[in-house]
Coordinates of C-alpha atoms in Angstrom, one line a residue:
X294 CA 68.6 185.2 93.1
X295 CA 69.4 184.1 96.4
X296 CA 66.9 181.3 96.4
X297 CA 68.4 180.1 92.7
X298 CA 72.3 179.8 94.6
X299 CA 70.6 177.6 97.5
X300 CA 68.8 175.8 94.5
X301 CA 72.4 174.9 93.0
X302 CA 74.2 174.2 96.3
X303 CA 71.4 171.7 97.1
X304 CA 71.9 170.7 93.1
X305 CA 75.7 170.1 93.7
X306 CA 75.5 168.4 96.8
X307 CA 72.6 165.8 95.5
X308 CA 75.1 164.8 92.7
X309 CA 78.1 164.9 94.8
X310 CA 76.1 162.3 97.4
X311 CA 75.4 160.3 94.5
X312 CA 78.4 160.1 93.2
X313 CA 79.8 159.2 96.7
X314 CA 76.9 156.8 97.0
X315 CA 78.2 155.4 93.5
X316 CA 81.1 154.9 94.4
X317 CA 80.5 153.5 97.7
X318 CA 78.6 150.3 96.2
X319 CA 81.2 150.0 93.9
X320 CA 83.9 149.6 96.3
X321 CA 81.4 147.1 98.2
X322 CA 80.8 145.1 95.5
X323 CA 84.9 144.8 94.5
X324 CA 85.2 143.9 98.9
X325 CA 82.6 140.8 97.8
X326 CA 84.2 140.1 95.2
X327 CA 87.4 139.7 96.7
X328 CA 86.0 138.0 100.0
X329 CA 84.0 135.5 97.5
X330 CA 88.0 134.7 95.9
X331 CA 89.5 134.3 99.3
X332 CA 86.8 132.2 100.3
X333 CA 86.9 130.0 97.2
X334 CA 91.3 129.6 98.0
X335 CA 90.4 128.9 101.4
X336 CA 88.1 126.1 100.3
X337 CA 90.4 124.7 98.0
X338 CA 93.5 124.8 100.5
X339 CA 91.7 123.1 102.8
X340 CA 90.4 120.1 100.5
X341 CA 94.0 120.2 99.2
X342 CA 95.0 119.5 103.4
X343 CA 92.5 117.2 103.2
X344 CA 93.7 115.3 100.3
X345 CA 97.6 115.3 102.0
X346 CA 96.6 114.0 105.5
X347 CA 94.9 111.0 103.4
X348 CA 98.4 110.9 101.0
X349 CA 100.5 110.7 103.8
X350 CA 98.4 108.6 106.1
X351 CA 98.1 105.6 102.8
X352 CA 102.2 106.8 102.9
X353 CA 103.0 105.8 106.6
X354 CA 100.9 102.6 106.1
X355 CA 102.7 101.5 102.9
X356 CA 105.8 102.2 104.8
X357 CA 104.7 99.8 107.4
X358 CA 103.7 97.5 105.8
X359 CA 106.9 97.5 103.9
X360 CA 108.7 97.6 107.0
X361 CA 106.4 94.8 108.6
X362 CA 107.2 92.6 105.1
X363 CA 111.1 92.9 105.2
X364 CA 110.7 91.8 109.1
X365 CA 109.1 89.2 108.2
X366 CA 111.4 87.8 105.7
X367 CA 114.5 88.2 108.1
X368 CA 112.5 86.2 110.8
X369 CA 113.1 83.1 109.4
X370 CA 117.1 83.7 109.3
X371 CA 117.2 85.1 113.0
X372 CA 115.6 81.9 114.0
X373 CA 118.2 80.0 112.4
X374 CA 120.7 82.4 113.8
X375 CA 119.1 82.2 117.3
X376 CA 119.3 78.3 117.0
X377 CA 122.9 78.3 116.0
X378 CA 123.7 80.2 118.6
X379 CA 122.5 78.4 121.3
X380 CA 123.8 75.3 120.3
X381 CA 127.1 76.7 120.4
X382 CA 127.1 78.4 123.4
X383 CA 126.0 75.3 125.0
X384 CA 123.0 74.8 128.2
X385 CA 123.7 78.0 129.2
X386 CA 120.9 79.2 132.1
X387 CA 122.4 83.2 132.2
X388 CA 122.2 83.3 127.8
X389 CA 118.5 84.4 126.9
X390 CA 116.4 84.5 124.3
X391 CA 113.8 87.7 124.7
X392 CA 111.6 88.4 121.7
X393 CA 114.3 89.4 118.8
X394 CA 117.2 89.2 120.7
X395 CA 120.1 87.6 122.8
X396 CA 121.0 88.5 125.9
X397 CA 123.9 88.1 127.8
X398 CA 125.2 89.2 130.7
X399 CA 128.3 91.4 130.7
X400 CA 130.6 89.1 133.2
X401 CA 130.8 86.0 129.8
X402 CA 132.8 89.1 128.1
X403 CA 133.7 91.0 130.4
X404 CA 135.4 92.1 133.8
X405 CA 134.0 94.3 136.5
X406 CA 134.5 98.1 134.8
X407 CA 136.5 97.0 131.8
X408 CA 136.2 97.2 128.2
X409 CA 138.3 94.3 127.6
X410 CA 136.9 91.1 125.9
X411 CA 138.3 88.2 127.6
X412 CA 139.7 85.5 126.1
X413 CA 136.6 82.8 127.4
X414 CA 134.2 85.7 126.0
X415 CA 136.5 86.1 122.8
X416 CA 135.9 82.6 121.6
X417 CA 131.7 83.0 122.2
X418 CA 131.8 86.0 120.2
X419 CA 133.8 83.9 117.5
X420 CA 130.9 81.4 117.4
X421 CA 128.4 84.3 117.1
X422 CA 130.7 85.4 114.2
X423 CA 130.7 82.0 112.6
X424 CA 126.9 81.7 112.8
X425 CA 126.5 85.4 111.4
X426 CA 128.8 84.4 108.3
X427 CA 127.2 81.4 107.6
X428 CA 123.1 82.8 107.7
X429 CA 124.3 85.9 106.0
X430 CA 125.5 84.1 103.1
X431 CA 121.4 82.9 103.0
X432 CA 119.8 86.4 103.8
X433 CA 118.8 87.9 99.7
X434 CA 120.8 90.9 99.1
X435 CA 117.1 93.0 98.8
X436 CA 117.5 92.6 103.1
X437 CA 119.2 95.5 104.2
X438 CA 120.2 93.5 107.5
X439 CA 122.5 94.6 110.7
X440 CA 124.1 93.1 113.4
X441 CA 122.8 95.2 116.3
X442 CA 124.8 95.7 119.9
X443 CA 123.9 97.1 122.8
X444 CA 125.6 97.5 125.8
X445 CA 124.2 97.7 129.1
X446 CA 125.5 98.3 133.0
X447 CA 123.7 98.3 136.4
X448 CA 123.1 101.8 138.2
X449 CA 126.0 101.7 140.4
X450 CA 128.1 105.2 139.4
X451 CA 131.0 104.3 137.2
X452 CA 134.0 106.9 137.4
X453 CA 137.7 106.0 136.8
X454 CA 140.8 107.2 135.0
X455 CA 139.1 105.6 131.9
X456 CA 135.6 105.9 131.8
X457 CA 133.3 109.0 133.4
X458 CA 129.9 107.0 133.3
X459 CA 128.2 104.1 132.7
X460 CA 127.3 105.4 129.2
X461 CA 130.9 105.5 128.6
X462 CA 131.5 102.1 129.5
X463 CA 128.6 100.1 127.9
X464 CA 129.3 102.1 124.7
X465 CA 132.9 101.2 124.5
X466 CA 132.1 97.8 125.2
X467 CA 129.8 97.1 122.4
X468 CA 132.2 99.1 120.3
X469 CA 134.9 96.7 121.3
X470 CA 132.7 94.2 120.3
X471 CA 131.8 95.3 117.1
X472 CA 135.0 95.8 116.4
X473 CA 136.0 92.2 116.9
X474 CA 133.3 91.3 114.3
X475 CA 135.1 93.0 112.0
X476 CA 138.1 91.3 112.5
X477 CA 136.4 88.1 112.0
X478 CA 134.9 89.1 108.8
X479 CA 131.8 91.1 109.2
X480 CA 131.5 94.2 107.2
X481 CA 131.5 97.5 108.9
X482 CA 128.3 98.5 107.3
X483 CA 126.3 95.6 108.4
X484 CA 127.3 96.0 112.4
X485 CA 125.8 99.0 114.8
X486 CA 127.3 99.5 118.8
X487 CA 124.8 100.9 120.7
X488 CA 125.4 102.3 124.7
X489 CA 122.8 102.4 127.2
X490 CA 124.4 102.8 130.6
X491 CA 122.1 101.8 133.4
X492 CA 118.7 103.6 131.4
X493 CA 117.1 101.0 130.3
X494 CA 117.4 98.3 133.4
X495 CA 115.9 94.4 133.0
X496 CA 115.1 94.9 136.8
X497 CA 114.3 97.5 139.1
X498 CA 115.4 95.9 142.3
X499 CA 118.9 97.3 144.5
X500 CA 119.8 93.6 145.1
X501 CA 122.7 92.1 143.3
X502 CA 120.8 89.4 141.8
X503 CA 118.8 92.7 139.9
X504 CA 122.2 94.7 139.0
X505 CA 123.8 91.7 137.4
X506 CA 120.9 90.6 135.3
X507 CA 121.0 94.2 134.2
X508 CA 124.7 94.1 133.5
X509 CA 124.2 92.9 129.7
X510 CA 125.4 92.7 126.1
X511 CA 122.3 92.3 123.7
X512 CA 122.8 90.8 120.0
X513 CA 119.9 91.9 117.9
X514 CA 120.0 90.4 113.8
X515 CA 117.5 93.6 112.4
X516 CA 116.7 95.5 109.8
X517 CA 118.8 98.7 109.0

């Protein structure tokens, strides 16, 4: 009898292994299943990444060249622009032409540490105006164009009852300019002021020669 109870424990504990054993592979094969699902999302993720970096990639260069297009048309007009310009102004050594841009230095408009447009710098900006009015009327409306100022000062410390830096004062300067283009005519929305202080210097030298070529109003005709 004693032998038939060990027969029946050793029974019971066969089937219990087996079931155990069952239900081990079972739970195995559900883990395989499950990493062959993950593996298959994580394939398919990253072809989907794949497929974005080459979306936005053909995105940035259609934007380019979009950009690079509506440049291009406006070229012609700034050249005209430009050319107006200097014929107005006169042989004038100090007024450059850099790239997309004129340059002029601060003292045509202004006085040391003001904001004030004098009357002699008044009646250049009116032939800049003139110019603008004139080209714009050329310039197809699909242009979104601007009239861009920046103003810029030498790195001598600017603090006064009116103005704590040179930020202060080369921002309220092309402001003040700006603003005079509107009076004359220019819309608001086609005109941005722009302040630079003494960050973004022509020169590097301590000379005065180097301060007052960095002492500067720039007149950009861009796209917005």
């Amino acid at each position: 009898k004693s032998r038939n109870l060990i027969i029946e424990d050793l029974n019971i504990s066969n089937e219990k292994f087996s079931l155990e054993v069952f239900q081990l592979k079972r739970d195995i094969e559900k883990l395989t299943n499950k990493l062959s699902e993950l593996s298959k999302l994580l394939i398919q993720a990253e072809t989907e990444d794949e497929k974005n970096k080459v979306q936005i990639k053909n995105l940035g260069q259609r934007l380019n060249q979009a950009l690079a297009s509506k440049v291009a048309e406006l070229s012609q007009y700034q050249s005209v622009f430009f050319k107006n310009i200097r014929e107005a102004l006169g042989s004038r050594d100090d007024v450059i032409i850099s790239g997309d841009r004129f340059i002029f230095p601060s003292e045509i408009f202004f006085s040391s540490g003001s904001d004030i447009i004098q009357s002699d710098g008044l009646r250049k900006l009116r032939e800049v105006s003139i110019s603008l009015k004139e080209i714009s009327e050329q310039i197809p409306s699909k242009i979104d164009w601007i009239l861009r100022v920046d103003g810029h000062t030498d790195k001598i410390p600017i603090n006064n009852e009116k103005f704590q830096s040179n930020w202060h004062l080369s921002s309220s300067r092309a402001i003040n300019i700006v603003k005079f283009f509107i009076l004359e005519g220019i819309p608001p929305h086609r005109l941005v002021a722009a302040g630079f202080g003494e960050n973004y210097p022509i020169e590097k030298g301590d000379n005065e020669e180097s301060l007052k070529r960095n002492r500067r109003i720039e007149i950009k005709l861009t796209t917005r």
